[in-house]
Coordinates of C-alpha atoms in Angstrom, one line a residue:
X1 CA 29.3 -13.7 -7.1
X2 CA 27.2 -12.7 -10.4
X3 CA 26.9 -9.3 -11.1
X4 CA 24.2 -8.4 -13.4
X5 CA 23.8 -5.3 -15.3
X6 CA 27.1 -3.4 -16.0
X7 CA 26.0 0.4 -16.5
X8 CA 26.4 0.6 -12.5
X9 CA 27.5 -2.8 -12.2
X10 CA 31.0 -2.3 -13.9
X11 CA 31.6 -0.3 -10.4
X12 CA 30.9 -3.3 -8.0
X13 CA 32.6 -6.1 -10.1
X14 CA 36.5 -5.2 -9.1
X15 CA 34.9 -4.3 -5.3
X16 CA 33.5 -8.2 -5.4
X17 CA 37.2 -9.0 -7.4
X18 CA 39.3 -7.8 -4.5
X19 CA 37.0 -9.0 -0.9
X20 CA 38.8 -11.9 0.3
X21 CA 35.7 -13.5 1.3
X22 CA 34.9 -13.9 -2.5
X23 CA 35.8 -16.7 -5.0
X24 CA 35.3 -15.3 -8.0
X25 CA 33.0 -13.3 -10.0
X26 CA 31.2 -13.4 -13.4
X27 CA 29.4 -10.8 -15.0
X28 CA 25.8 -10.2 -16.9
X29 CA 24.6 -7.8 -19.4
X30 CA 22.0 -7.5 -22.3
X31 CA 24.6 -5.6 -24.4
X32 CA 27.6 -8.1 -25.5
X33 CA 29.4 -5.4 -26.1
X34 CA 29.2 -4.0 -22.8
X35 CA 29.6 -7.2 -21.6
X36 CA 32.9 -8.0 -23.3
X37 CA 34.6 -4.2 -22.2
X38 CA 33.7 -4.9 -19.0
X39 CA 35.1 -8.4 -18.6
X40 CA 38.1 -7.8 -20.6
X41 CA 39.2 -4.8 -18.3
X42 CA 38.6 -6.6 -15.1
X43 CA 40.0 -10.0 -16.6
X44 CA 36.7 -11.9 -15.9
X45 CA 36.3 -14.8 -17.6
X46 CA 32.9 -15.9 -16.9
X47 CA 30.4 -14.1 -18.7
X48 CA 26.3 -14.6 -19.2
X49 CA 24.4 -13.4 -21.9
X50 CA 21.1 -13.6 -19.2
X51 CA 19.8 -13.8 -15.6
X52 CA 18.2 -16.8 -17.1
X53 CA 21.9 -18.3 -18.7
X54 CA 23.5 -16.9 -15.4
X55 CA 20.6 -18.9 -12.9
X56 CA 21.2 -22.1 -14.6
X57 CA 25.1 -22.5 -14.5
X58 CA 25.8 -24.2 -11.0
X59 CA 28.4 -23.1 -8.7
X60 CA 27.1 -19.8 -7.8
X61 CA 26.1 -18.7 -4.5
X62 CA 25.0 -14.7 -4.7
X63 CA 23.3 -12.7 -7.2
X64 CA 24.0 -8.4 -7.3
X65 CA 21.0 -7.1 -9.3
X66 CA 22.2 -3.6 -10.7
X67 CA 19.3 -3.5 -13.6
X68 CA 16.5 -1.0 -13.9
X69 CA 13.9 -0.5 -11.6
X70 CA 11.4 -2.2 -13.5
X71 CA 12.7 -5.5 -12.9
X72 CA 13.6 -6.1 -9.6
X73 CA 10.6 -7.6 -7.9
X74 CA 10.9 -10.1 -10.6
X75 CA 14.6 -10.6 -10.9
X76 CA 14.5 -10.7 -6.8
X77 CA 12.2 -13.4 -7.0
X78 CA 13.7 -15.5 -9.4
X79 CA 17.0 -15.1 -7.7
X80 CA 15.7 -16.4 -4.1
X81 CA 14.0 -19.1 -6.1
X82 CA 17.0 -20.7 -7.7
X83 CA 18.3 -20.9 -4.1
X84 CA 20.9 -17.8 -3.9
X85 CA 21.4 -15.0 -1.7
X86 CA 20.4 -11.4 -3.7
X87 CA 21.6 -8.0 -3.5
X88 CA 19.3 -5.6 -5.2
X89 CA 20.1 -1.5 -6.0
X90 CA 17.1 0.6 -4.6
X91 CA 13.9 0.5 -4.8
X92 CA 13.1 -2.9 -3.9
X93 CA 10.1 -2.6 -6.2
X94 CA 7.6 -0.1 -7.0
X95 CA 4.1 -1.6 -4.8
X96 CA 2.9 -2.6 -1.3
X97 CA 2.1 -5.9 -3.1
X98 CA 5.6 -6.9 -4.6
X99 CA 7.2 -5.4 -0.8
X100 CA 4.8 -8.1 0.6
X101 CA 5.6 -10.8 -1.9
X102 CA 9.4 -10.2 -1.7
X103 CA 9.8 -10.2 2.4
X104 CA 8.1 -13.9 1.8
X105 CA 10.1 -15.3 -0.6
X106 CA 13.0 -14.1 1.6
X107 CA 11.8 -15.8 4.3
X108 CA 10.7 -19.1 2.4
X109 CA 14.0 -19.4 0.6
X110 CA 16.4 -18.8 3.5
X111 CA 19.0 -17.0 1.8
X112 CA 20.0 -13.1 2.2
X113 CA 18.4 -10.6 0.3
X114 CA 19.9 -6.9 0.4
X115 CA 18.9 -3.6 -0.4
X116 CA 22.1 -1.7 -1.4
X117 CA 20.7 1.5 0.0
X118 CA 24.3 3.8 -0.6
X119 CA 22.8 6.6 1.0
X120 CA 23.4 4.8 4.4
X121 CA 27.2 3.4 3.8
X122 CA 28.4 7.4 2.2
X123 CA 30.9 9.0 4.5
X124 CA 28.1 11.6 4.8
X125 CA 25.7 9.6 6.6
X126 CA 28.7 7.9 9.1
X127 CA 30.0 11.6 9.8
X128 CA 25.9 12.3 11.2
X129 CA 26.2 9.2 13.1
X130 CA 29.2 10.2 14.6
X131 CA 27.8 13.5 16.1
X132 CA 24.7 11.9 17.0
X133 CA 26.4 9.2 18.9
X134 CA 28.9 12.1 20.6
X135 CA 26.0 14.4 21.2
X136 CA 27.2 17.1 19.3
X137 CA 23.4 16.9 17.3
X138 CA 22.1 16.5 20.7
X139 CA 18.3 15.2 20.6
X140 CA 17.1 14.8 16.7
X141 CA 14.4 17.6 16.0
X142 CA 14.1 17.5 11.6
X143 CA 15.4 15.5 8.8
X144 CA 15.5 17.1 5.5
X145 CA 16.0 15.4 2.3
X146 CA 16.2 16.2 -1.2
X147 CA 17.0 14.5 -4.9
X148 CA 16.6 16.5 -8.1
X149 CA 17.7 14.7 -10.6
X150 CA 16.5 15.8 -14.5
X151 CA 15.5 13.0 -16.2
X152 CA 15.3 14.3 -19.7
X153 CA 16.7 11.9 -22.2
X154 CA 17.0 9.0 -20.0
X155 CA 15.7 5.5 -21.7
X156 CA 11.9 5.9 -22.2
X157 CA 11.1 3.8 -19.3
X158 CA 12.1 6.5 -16.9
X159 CA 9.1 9.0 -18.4
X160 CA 6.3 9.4 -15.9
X161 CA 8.4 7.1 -13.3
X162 CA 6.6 9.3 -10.0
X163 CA 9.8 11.0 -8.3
X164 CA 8.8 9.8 -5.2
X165 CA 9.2 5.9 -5.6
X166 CA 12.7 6.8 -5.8
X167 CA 12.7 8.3 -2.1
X168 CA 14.6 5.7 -0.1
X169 CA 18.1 8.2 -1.0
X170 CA 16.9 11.0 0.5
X171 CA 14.4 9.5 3.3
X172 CA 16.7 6.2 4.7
X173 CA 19.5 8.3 6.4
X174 CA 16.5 9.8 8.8
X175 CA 15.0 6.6 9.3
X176 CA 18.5 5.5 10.3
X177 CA 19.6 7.7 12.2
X178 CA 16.2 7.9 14.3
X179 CA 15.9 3.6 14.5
X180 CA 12.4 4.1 13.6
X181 CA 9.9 3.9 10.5
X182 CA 7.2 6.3 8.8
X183 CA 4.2 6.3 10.3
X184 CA 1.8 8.7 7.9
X185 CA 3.0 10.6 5.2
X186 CA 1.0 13.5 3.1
X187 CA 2.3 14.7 -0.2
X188 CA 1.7 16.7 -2.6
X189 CA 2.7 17.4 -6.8
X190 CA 3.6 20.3 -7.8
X191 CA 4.1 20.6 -12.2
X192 CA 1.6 18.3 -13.9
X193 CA 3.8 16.1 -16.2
X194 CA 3.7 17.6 -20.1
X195 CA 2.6 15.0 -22.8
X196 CA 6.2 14.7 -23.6
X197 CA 7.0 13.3 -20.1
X198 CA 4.3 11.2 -19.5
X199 CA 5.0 7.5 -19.7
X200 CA 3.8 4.1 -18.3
X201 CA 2.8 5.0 -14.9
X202 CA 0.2 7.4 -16.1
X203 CA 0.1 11.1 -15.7
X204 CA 1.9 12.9 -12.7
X205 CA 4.2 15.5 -11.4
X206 CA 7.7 16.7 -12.5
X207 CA 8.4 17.0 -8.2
X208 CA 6.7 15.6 -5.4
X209 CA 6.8 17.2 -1.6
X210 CA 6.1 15.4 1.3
X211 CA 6.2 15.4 5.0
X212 CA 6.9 12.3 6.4
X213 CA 5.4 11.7 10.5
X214 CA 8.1 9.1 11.9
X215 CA 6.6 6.7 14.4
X216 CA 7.4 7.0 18.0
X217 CA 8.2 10.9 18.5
X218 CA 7.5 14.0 17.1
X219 CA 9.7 14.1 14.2
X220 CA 9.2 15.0 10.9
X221 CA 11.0 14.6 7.7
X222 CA 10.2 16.6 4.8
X223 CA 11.3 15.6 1.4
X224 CA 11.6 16.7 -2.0
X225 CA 11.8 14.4 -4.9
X226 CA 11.8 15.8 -9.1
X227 CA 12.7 13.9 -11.8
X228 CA 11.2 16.2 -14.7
X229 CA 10.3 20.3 -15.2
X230 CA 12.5 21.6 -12.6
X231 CA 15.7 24.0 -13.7
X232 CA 18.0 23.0 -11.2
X233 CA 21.5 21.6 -11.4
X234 CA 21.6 17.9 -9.8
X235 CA 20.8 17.5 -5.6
X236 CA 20.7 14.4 -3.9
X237 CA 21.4 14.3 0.0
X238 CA 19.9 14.9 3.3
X239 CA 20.6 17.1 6.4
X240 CA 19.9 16.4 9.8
X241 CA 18.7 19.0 12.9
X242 CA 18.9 18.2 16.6
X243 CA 18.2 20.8 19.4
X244 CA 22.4 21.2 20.0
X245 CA 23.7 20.8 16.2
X246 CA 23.0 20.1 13.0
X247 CA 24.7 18.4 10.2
X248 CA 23.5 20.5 6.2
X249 CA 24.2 18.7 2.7
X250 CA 25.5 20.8 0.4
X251 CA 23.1 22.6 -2.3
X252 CA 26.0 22.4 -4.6
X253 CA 26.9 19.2 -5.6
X254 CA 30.8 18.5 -4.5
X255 CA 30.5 21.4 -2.1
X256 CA 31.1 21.0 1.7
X257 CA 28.8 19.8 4.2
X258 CA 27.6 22.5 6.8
X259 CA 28.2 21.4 10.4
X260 CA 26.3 23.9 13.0
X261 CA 26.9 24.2 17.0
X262 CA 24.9 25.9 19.5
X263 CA 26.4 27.9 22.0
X264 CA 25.2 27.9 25.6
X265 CA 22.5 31.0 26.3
X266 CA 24.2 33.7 27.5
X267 CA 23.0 36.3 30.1
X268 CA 20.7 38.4 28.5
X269 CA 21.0 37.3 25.1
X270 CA 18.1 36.7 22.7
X271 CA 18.8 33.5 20.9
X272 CA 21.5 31.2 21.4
X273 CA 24.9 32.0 19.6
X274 CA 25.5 29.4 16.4
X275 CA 28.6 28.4 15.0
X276 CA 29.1 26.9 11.9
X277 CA 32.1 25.2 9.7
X278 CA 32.9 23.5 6.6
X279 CA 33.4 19.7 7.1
X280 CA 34.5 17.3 4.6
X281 CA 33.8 14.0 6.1
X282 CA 36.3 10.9 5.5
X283 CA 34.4 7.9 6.0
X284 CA 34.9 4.8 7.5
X285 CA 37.5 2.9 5.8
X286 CA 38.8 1.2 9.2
X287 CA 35.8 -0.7 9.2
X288 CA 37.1 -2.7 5.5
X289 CA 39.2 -5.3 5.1
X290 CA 42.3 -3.7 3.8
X291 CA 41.7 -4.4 0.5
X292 CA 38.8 -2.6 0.0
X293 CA 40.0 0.5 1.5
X294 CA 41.0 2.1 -1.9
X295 CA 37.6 1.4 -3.2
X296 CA 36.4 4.2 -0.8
X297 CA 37.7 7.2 -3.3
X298 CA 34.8 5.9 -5.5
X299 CA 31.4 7.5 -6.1
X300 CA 27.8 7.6 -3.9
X301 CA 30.2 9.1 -1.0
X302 CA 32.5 5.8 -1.0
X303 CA 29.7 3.6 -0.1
X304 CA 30.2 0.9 -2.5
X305 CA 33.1 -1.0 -0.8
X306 CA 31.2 -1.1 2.4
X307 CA 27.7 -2.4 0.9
X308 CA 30.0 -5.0 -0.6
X309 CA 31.6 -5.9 2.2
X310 CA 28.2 -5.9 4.4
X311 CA 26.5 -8.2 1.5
X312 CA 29.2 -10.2 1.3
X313 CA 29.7 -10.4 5.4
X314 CA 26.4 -11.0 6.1
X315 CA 26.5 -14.4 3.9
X316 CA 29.6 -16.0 5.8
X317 CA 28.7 -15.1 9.0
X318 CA 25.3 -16.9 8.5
X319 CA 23.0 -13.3 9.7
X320 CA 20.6 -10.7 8.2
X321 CA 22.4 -8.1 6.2
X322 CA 22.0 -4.5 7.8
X323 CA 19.4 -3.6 5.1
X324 CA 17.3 -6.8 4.8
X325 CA 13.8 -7.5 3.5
X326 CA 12.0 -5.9 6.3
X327 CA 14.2 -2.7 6.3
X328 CA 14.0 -2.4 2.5
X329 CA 10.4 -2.8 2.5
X330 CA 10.0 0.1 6.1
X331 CA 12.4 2.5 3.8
X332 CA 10.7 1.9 0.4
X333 CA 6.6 1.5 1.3
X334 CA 6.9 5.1 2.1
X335 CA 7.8 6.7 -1.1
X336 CA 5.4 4.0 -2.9
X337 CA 2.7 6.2 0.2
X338 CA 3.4 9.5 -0.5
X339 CA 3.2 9.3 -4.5
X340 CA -0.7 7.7 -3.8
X341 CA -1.0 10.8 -1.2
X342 CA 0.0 13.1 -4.4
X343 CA -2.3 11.6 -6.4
X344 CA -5.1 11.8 -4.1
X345 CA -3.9 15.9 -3.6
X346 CA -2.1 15.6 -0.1
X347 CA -4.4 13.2 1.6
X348 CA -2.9 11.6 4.6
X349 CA -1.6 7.8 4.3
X350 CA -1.1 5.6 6.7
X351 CA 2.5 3.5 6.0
X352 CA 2.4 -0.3 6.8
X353 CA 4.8 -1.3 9.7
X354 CA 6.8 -4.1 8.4
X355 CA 8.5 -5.2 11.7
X356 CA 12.0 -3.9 11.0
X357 CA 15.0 -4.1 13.2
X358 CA 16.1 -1.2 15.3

């Protein structure tokens, strides 16, 4: 396994390090220093200076791509050309057109590619499947999601990045949860970008709103993406409403969830009776090989042992990994949607149906 890109990337390496499914691991970074603190912690000995160095050394079957966003179309491409399987972070690119050219170089090459999507591996999102599958939510009525992140002081290429190409965080755990895609989505900017803020994809908005129409029922899920102009401490999470219970992020971050039950209507009462608890939900680890299990403990709500293990899985067993091109693309074209519908002040767009798995 190469791992390329070691800001985030020096989290996966000792995940890939400890699966039993894996050989061994080598490591890729622009910096050399980086690339030598990293390696020299984790004992790696294999080290590339490039994607390029890394692509020609033989004896490697899987790529992780942990680099910024600006390059994965065309690190994803080049990875399925050389003839490996890829794992890419989120978003798988940034236009309908690289989603398109991506899903057919998937399919052309024959090897796994992966969207890493963390938001649906975090113990938060299992703990909603859980009372979704036990009909405690009962039937699924609203999805909220939100991510506000300030952006200020990030590497220039981050400056005028529209909030909502960024979505699939805050939008995926719906799509999840409901086995469906977005059908329409209208959005609209709020904050016109400053000068300062403004960078190569043109002028837009510090936050983006939009309700998404998912396809097959009358649900709705209403997200709120802001990189820039917004002061707010960080948010990035989603909550989920059904007709018996609901499942609410916290608007703290590290704070506990909010779990909410109905009560049966009573004789003469207006409104049904609602309880509601703290819940600090603990994951899945019984569903990793024991030696990821500690990895758990780790950030994105302990999801990166499981993507791992799911990447990693999907390659030895020979099948399509959970999030593959045609889930990536259904959880990503939306985002890449609602920034045009800002842009064209709240106009309704219609979001190509890529044929993705229930």
């Amino acid at each position: 396994m190469i791992v390329v890109g070691l800001g985030f990337g020096a989290d996966f390496a000792p995940i890939y390090q400890a699966h039993p499914d894996v050989g061994r691991v080598a490591v890729v970074d622009a910096d050399p220093a980086r690339t030598a603190a990293v390696a020299d912690r984790l004992g790696i000995t294999e080290r590339f200076a490039s994607l390029d160095e890394a692509l020609a050394a033989p004896g490697w079957d899987a790529v992780h791509l942990l680099t910024p966003v600006r390059f994965h179309a065309e690190q994803v491409l080049q990875v399925l050309g050389s003839g490996r399987h890829c794992a890419s972070a989120v978003p798988m690119a940034t236009t309908l057109t690289d989603l398109d050219a991506l899903i057919s170089a998937q399919e052309d090459a024959q090897r796994n590619y992966m969207m890493m999507e963390t938001a649906v591996y975090s113990r938060e999102f299992f703990h909603a499947a859980q009372l979704l599958e036990t009909g405690k939510l009962g039937r699924l009525t609203y999805f909220k999601g939100d991510h506000l992140q300030n952006l200020d002081g990030y590497p220039d290429y981050w400056r005028g990045y529209p909030p909502m190409h960024y979505v699939t965080h805050a939008l995926s755990p719906a799509l999840a949860l409901a086995g469906t895609r977005v059908e329409s989505v209208r959005c609209v900017g709020s904050s016109r970008l400053t000068p300062d803020h403004i960078g190569v994809a043109g002028e837009g908005f510090g936050t983006e709103a939009a309700l998404f129409k998912l396809a097959g029922d009358d649900l709705v899920a209403n997200v709120t993406m802001s990189f820039f102009q917004l002061g707010r401490s960080y948010l990035e999470g989603f909550s989920v409403y059904g007709d018996e219970g609901a499942l609410e992020w916290p608007q703290l971050e590290g704070g506990p969830m909010k779990e909410f039950r109905m009560a049966p209507l009573a004789q003469n009462q207006r409104g049904r009776a609602v309880s509601e608890f703290d819940v600090e939900p603990t994951g899945a680890p019984e569903l990793l090989p024991a030696a990821l299990r500690e990895f758990t403990n780790g950030g994105h709500g302990g999801s990166h042992p499981h993507l791992v293990h799911e990447f990693v899985s999907s390659i030895v067993e020979d099948r399509q990994p959970r999030v593959d091109p045609r889930t990536a693309a259904t959880w990503t074209a939306p985002g890449i949607c609602a920034h045009e519908s800002a842009l064209q002040g709240g106009t309704e767009i219609q979001v190509p149906d890529y044929g993705a798995r229930k």
